[in-house]
XYZ file of C-alpha atoms in Angstrom:
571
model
C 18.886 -10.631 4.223
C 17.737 -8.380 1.078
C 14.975 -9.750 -0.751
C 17.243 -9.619 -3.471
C 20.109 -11.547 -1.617
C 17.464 -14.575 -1.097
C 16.221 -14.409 -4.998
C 20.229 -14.990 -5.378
C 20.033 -17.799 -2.763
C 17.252 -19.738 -5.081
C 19.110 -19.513 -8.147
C 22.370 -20.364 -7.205
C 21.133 -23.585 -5.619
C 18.862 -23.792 -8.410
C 21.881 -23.854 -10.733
C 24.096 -25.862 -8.851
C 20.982 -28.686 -9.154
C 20.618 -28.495 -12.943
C 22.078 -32.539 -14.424
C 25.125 -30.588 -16.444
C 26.446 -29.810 -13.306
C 26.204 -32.169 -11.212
C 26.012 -30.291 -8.073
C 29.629 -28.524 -8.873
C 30.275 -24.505 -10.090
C 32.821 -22.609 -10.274
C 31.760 -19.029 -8.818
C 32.996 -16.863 -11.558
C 31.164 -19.272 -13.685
C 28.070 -19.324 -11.418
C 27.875 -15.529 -11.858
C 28.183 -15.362 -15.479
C 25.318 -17.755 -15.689
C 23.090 -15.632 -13.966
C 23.733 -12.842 -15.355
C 23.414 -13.929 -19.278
C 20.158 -16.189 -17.828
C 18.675 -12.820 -16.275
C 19.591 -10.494 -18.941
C 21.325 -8.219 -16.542
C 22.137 -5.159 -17.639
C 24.937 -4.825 -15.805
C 26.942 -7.570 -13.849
C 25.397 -8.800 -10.556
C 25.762 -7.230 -7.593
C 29.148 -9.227 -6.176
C 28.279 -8.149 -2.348
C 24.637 -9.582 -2.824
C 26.139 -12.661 -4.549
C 28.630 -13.160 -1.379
C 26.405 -12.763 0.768
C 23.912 -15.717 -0.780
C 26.700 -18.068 -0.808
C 27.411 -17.718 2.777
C 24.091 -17.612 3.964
C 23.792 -20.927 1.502
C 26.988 -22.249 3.583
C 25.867 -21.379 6.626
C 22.886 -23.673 6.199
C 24.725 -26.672 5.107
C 22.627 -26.514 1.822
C 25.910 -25.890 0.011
C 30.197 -26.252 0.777
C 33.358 -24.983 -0.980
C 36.451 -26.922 -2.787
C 39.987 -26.038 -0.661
C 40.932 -23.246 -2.854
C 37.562 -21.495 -2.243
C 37.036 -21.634 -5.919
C 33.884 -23.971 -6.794
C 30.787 -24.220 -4.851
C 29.728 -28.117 -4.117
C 25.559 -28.684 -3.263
C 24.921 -30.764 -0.360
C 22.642 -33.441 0.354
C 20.704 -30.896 2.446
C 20.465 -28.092 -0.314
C 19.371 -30.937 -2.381
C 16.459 -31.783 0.094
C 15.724 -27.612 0.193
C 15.001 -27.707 -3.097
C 13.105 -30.625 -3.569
C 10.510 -29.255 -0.477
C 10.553 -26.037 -2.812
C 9.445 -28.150 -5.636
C 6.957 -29.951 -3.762
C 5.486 -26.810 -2.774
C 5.330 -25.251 -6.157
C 3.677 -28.659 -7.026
C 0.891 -28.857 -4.291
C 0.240 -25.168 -5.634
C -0.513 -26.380 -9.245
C -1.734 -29.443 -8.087
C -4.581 -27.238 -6.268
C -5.011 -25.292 -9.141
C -5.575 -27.888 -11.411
C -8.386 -29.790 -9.284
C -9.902 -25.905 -9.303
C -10.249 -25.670 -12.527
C -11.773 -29.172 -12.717
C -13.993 -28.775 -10.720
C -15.161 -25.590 -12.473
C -15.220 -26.940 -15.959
C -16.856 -30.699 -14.610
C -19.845 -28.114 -13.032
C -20.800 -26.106 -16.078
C -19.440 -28.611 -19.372
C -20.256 -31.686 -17.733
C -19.783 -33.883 -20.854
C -15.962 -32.498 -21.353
C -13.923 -35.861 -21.575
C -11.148 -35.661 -18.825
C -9.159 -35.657 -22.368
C -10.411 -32.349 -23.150
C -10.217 -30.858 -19.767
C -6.317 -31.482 -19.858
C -5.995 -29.725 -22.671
C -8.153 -26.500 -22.122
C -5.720 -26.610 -18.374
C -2.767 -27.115 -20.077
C -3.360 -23.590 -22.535
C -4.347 -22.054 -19.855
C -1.268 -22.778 -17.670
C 0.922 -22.147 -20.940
C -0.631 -18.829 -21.606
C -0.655 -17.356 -17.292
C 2.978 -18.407 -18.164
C 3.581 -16.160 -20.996
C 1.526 -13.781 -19.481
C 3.030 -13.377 -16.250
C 6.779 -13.773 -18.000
C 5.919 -10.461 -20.091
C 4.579 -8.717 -17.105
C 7.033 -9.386 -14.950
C 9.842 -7.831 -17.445
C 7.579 -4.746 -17.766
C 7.063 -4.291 -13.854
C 10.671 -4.788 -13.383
C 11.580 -2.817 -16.024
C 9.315 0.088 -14.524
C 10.630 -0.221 -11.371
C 14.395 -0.402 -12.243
C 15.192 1.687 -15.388
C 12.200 3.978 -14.851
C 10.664 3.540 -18.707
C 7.198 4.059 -18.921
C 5.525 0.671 -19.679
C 2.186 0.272 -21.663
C 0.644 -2.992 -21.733
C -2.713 -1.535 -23.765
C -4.403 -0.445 -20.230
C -6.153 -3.220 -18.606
C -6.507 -6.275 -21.144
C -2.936 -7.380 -21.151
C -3.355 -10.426 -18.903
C -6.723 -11.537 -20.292
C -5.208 -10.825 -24.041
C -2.178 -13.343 -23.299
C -4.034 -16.041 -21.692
C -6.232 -16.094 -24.990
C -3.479 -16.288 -27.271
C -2.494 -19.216 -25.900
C -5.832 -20.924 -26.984
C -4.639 -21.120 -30.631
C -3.733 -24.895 -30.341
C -7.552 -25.784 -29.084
C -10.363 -26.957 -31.234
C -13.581 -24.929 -31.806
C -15.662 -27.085 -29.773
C -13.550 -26.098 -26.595
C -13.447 -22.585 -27.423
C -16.576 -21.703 -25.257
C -15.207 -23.572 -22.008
C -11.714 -21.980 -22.330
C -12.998 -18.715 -22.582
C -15.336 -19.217 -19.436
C -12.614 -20.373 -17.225
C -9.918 -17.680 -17.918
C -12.889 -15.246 -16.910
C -13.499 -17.145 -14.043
C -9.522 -17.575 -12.689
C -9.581 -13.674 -12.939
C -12.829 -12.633 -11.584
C -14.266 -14.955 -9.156
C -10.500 -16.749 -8.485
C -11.037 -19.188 -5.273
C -8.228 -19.390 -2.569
C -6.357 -22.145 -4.829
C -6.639 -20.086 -7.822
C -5.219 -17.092 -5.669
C -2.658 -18.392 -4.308
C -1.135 -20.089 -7.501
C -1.639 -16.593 -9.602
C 0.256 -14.918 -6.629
C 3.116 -17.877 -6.546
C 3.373 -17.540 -10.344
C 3.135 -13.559 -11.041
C 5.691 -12.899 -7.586
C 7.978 -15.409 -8.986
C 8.651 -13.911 -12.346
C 8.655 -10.368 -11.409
C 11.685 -11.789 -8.831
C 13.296 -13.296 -12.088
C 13.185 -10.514 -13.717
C 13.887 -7.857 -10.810
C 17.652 -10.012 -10.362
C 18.870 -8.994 -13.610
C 17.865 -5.345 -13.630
C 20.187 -3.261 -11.984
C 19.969 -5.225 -8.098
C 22.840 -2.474 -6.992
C 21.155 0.530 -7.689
C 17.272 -0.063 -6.146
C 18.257 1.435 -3.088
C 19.398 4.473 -4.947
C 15.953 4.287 -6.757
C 13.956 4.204 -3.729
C 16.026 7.611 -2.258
C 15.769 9.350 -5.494
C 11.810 7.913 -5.541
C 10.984 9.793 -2.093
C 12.641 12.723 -3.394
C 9.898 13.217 -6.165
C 5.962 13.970 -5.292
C 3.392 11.308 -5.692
C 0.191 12.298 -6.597
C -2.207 9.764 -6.352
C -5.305 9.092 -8.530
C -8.864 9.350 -7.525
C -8.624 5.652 -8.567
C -6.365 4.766 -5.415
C -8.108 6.929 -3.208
C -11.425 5.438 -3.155
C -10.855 2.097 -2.537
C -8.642 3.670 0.372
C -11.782 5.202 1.645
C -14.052 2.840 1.320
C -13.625 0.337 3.939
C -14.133 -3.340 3.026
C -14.898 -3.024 -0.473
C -13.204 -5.536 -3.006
C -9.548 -3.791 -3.086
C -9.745 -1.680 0.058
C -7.039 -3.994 1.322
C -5.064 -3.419 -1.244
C -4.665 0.392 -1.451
C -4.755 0.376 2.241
C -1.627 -2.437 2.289
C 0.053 0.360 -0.877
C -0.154 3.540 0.798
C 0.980 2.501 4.154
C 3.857 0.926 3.213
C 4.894 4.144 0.914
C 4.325 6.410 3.749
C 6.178 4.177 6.144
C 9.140 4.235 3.553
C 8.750 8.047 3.442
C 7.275 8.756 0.228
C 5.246 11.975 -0.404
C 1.719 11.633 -1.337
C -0.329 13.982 -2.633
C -3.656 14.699 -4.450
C -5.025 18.045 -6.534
C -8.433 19.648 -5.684
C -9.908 18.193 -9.259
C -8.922 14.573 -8.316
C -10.653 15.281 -4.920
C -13.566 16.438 -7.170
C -13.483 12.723 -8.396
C -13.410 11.332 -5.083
C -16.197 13.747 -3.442
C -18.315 12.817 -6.823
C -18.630 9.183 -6.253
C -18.852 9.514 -2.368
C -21.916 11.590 -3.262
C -23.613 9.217 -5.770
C -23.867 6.548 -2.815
C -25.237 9.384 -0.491
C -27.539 10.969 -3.137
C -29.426 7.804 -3.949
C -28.610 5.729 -0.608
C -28.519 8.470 2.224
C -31.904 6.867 4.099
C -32.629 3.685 2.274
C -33.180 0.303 4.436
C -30.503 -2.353 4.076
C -33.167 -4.121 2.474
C -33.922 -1.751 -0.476
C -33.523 -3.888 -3.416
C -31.509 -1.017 -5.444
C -28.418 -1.756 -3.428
C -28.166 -5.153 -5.107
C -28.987 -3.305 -8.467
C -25.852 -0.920 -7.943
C -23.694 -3.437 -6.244
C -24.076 -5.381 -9.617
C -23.816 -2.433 -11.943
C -27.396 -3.364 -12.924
C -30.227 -1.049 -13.978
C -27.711 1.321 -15.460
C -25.952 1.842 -11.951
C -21.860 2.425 -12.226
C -20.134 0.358 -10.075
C -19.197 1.994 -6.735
C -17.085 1.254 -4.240
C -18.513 3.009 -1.199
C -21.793 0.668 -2.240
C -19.285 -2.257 -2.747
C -17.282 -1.465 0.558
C -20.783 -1.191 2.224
C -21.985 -4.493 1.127
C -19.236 -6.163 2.625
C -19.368 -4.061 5.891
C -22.635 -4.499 6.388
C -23.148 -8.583 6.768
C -20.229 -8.203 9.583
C -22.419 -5.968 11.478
C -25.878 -6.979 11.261
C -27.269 -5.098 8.061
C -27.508 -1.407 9.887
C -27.675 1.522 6.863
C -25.418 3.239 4.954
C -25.714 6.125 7.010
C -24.173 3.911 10.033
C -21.236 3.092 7.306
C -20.427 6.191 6.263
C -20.508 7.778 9.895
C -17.839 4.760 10.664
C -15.296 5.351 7.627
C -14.950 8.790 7.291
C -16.978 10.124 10.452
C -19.946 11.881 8.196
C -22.742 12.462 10.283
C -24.707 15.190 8.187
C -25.009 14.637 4.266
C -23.829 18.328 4.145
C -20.811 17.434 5.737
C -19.840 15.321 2.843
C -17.028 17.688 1.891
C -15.498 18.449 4.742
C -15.382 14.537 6.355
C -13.816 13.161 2.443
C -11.098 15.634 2.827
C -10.850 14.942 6.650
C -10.244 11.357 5.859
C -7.934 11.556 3.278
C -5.531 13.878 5.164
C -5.536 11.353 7.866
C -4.020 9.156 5.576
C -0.726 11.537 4.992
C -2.449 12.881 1.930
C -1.637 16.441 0.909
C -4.696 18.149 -1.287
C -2.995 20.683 -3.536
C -4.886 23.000 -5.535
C -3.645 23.655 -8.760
C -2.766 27.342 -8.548
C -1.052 26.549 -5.343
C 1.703 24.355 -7.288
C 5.136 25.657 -7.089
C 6.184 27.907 -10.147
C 2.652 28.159 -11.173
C 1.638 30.988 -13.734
C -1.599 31.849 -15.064
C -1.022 31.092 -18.332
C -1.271 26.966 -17.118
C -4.805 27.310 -17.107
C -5.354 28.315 -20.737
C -2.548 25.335 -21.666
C -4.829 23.031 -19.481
C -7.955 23.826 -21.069
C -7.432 24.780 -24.219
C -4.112 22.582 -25.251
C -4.007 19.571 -22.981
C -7.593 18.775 -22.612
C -8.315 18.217 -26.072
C -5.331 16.063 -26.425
C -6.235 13.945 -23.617
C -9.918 13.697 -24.438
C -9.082 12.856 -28.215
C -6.466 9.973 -27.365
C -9.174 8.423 -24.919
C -11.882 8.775 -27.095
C -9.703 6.805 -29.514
C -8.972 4.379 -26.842
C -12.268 4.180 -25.639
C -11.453 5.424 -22.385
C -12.883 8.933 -22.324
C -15.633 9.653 -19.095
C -15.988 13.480 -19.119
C -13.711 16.497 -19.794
C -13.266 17.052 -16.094
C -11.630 13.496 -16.078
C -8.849 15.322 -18.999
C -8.555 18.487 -17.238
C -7.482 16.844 -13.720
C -4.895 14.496 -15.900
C -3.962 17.834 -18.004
C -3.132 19.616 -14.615
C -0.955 16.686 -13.427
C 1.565 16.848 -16.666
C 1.697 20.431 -15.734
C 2.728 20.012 -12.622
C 5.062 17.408 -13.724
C 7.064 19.940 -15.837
C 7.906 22.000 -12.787
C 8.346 19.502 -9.700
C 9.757 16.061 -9.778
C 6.277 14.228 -9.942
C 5.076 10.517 -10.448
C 1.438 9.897 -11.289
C 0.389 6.843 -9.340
C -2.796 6.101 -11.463
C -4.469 2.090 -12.995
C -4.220 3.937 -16.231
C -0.843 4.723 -17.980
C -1.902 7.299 -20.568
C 0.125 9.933 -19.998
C 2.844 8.161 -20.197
C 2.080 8.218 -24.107
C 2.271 11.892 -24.042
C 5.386 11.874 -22.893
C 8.665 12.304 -24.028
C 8.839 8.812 -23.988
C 11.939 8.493 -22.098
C 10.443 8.882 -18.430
C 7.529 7.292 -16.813
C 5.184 10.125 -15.784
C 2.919 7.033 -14.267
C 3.340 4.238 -12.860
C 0.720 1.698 -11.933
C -0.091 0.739 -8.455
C 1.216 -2.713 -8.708
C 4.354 -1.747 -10.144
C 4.534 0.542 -7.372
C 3.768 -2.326 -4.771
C 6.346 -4.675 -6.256
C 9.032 -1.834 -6.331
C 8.188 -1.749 -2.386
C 7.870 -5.082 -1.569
C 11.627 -4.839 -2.180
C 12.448 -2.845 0.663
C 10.670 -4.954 3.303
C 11.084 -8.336 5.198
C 7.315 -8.198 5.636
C 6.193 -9.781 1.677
C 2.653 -8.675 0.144
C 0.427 -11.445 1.290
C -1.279 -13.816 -1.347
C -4.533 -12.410 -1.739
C -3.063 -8.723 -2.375
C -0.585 -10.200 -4.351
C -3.888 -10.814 -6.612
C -5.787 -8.030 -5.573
C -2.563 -5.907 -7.164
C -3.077 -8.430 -10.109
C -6.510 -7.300 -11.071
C -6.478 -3.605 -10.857
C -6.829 -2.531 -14.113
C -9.568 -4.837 -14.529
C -11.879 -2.754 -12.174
C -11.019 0.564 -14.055
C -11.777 -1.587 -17.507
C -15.664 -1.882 -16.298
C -15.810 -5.625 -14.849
C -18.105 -6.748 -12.561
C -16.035 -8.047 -9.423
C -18.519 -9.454 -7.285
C -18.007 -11.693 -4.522
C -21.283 -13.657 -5.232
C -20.991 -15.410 -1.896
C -21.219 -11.628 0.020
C -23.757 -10.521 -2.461
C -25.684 -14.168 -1.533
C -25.573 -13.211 2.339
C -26.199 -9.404 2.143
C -29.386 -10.325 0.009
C -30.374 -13.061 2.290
C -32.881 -10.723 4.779
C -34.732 -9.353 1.230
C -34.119 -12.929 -0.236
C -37.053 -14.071 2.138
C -38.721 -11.831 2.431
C -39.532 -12.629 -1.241
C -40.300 -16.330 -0.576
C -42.261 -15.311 1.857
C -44.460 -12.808 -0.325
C -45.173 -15.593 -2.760
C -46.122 -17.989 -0.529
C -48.509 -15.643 1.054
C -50.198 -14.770 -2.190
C -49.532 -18.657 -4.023
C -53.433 -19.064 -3.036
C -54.408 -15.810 -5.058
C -52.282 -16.424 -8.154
C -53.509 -20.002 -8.442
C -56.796 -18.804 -9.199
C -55.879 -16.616 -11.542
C -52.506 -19.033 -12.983
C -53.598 -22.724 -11.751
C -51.919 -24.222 -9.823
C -49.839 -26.617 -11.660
C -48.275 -23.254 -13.423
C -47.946 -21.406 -9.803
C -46.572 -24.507 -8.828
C -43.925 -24.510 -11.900
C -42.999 -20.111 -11.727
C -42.492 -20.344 -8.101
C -40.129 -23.438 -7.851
C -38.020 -21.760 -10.930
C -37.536 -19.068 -7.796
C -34.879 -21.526 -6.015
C -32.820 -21.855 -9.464
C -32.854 -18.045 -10.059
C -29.305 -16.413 -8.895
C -29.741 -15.048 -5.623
C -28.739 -11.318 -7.172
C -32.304 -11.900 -8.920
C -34.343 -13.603 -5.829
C -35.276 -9.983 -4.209
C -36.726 -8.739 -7.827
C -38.923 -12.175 -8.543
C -41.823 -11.621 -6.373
C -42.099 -7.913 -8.591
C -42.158 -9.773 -12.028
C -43.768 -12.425 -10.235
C -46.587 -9.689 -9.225
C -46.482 -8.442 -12.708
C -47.079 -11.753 -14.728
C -49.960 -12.185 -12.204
C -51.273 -9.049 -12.874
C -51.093 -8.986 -16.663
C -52.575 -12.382 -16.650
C -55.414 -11.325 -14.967
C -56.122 -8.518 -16.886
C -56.234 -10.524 -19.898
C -58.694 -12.583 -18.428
C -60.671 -10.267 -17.441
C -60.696 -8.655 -21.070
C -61.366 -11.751 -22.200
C -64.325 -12.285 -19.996
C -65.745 -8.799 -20.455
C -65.520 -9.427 -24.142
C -67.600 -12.662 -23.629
C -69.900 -10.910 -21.787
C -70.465 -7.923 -24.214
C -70.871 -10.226 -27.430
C -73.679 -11.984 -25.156
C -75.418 -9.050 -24.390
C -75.306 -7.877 -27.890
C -77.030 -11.030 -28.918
C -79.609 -10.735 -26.433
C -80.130 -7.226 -27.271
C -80.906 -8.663 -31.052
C -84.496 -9.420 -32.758
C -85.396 -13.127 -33.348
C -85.096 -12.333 -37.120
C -81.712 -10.964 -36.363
C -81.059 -13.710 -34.318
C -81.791 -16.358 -36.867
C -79.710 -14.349 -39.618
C -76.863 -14.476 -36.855
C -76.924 -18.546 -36.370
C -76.742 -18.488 -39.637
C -73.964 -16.867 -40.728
C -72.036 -18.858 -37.558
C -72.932 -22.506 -39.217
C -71.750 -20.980 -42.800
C -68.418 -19.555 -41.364
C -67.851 -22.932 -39.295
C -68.049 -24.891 -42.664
């Protein structure tokens, strides 16, 4: 059965259950329901809507009067539904005692009163959230319109609307959850995002179209997919937060057929990130504090993935280097090699690298409209956006709308701005989870919860948040984490004559209550307090010492003029 046949097979039983009709439908009126309640834009498809009755039927869940006519829910379709609901319920439910827990940890004197209501917006506004998204993936994947939901903040800027209704005081805590749910979701979180998001982009999918998607997907492999630096990296770099996720994307669109390519200044992008983490990390020790530093997009590091994707790699196989890493994702064994093993790897995932001038029906006159007409309209719209990286980030986009004029092409990129300089008809770009959802359609095997909300939070990487897995961070760290500890205990002896020890005491307990992120970099400040401490002392005391010696050094007539003016200034 078509996923679409089974989103049929929920809402007709779903219908057939609501109290004003009391478990009895006519078909023809069944199908007009569905299609006004979907906003179809054309009537449903009547073999998919056959087929859901008798698989319905077939079940017992549902039966049909004599003349074939009306459709009549059974006790059993009845029961299907209510373990549905119960599901959907234990979800929430989950959810719920999630966020409680949450809020109860860091706003302790919330009344449970208060709590329900901060829970409540927040359900109300993934609603709305999820609702509008939905009709926009959908939309995207049916009708082919471009869709612009302001790059990256649409999810977080629905979820606050809904906050209107709360008082000042609760402001704070709202705002610190909905951060939370998206950024550091746990498994309950996950899984009720992932419930939520699938099941209104399946709303929404019914009503669009249903007949022609397999038409979409032929005329879909038919065009050439060029594929962002953006989805290439995390495809690279093993185990890193949304390596799953690109990984799960790309295999599914080659096993459907689709054409993937990339140009030579996207691989530019890739080869320049890959490098950063070589550069800088090429023969550091797993314990060198700076990977935490970059991993955190501390100290003015970027976030990178091949640090990320090491991270994670590296606690699974007993902290060996990045060297060891690298050699096992993309088989580099020399850091001159870095070239040749990035474009190695990526052809190994069906990935064509095109240059520019090798495009069909190229002409030389696309490099002045790249440069000198393109460009700046790219870089100007980002800079208005706040967007804009570098001009070599324009000119690689600039090339792709080229190309697009002269080959059937669709941009698979987290950010939709070319799509506003467009015609405005056709979607130059689509987003990777719009391209997931479209297909998810075409397979019995459904995207599993946790890419579900890896797909989710995309364009919240490109937008420049932190997405750290604190608990991977806490375990990679854990090797430099004592080795701290055990530098200040080794020198507690040494900065309690200079401190005392009640303060030693007091600097070196605040250790445990520091993040672990911080732990490695204590001992350092630690050192440096010490030091500057002791210098002042010693100042201090060499001070002492010379006003002493000058005293000494003074006649008793001087002396007896200085004691003097001491008693009259002490008066």
């Amino acid at each position: 059965m078509s996923s679409y046949t089974k989103r049929l097979f929920c809402n007709n039983l779903q219908t057939l259950a609501e109290p004003d009709y009391e478990g009895r439908l006519t078909i023809n009126k069944l199908q007009a329901l569905l299609t006004k309640r979907l906003f179809a834009l054309s009537n449903l498809d009547p073999v998919a809507l056959d087929k859901a009755i008798d698989h319905l039927r077939s079940h017992g869940f549902i039966s049909l009067s004599p003349d074939q006519s009306t459709l009549i829910l059974e006790l059993s379709g009845q029961q299907c539904l209510l373990t549905a609901k119960a599901e959907k319920d234990v979800l929430r439910q989950r959810f719920e005692e999630a966020i409680q827990l949450y809020l109860g940890g860091e706003y302790p004197k919330l009344s449970a009163k208060a709590v329900a209501s901060v829970i409540s917006c927040l359900e109300r506004g993934l609603a709305t959230a999820f609702r509008v998204r939905g009709l926009e993936i959908a939309r995207s994947v049916f009708l082919d319109q471009p869709v612009d939901i302001s790059d990256s903040m649409d999810i977080l800027d629905q979820i606050n609307n809904a906050a209107g209704s709360l008082e000042i005081t609760l402001a704070a805590a709202y705002s610190d959850v909905m951060i939370e749910i998206i950024l550091r979701p746990s498994e309950a979180v996950k899984a009720y995002l992932a419930a939520l998001s699938q099941g209104y982009f399946a709303y929404h999918a019914l009503g669009l179209e249903p007949r022609a998607s397999q038409d979409r997907l032929e005329l879909a492999k038919k065009k050439v997919w060029i594929l962002d630096s953006s989805i290439i990296i995390p495809l690279l770099a093993r185990q890193c937060t949304n390596h799953q996720f690109a990984h799960d994307l790309l295999t599914r669109a080659a096993g459907l057929g689709f054409r993937l390519q990339t140009t030579e200044l996207l691989f530019d992008e890739i080869f320049d990130h890959a490098r950063f983490a070589v550069d800088i990390f090429w023969g550091a020790s797993p314990s060198d504090p700076r990977f935490i530093l970059a991993a955190t997009g501390q100290a003015g590091y970027r976030p990178n993935l091949f640090i990320d994707g090491y991270v994670h790699w590296s606690i699974e196989n007993g902290h060996p280097s990045l060297k060891t890493y690298l050699s096992e994702i993309i088989k580099l064994k020399n850091k001159s090699d870095l070239t040749r093993a990035i474009r190695d790897a990526i052809v190994s995932y069906g990935i064509t690298i095109v240059p520019f001038d090798a495009s069909p029906g190229f002409k030389q006159e696309f490099f002045d409209e790249r440069d000198n007409v393109l460009l700046p309209a790219i870089r100007k719209l980002r800079q208005k956006i706040g967007t804009y990286r570098s001009d070599s980030q324009c000119k690689a986009e600039a090339e792709v709308i080229i190309i697009s004029h002269y080959i059937e092409t669709i941009f698979l990129s987290r950010s939709s701005i070319l799509n506003r300089l467009g015609d405005g008809n056709n979607a130059l770009t689509w987003k990777p989870e719009s391209f997931y959802r479209f297909l998810s359609l075409f397979t019995s095997s459904q995207p599993p919860e946790d890419l579900l909300f890896q797909s989710m939070v995309q364009d919240l990487y490109s937008a420049g948040f932190p997405i750290i897995d604190r608990d991977v961070l806490s375990r990679f760290a854990a090797p430099t984490i004592r080795q701290a500890r055990m530098q200040l205990e080794s020198e507690r002896s040494a900065y309690e004559e200079i401190l005392g020890k009640a303060r030693t005491d007091k600097l070196i307990d605040q250790y445990e209550q520091t993040p672990d992120e911080q732990k490695p970099f204590y001992s350092t400040r630690f050192a440096f307090y010490v030091a500057a401490a002791e210098r002042q002392r010693r100042i201090a005391a060499e001070s002492a010492a010379s006003s002493v010696k000058r005293i000494k050094s003074l006649t008793e007539k001087e002396r007896r003029e200085y004691e003097k003016l001491k008693r009259k200034a002490s008066c």
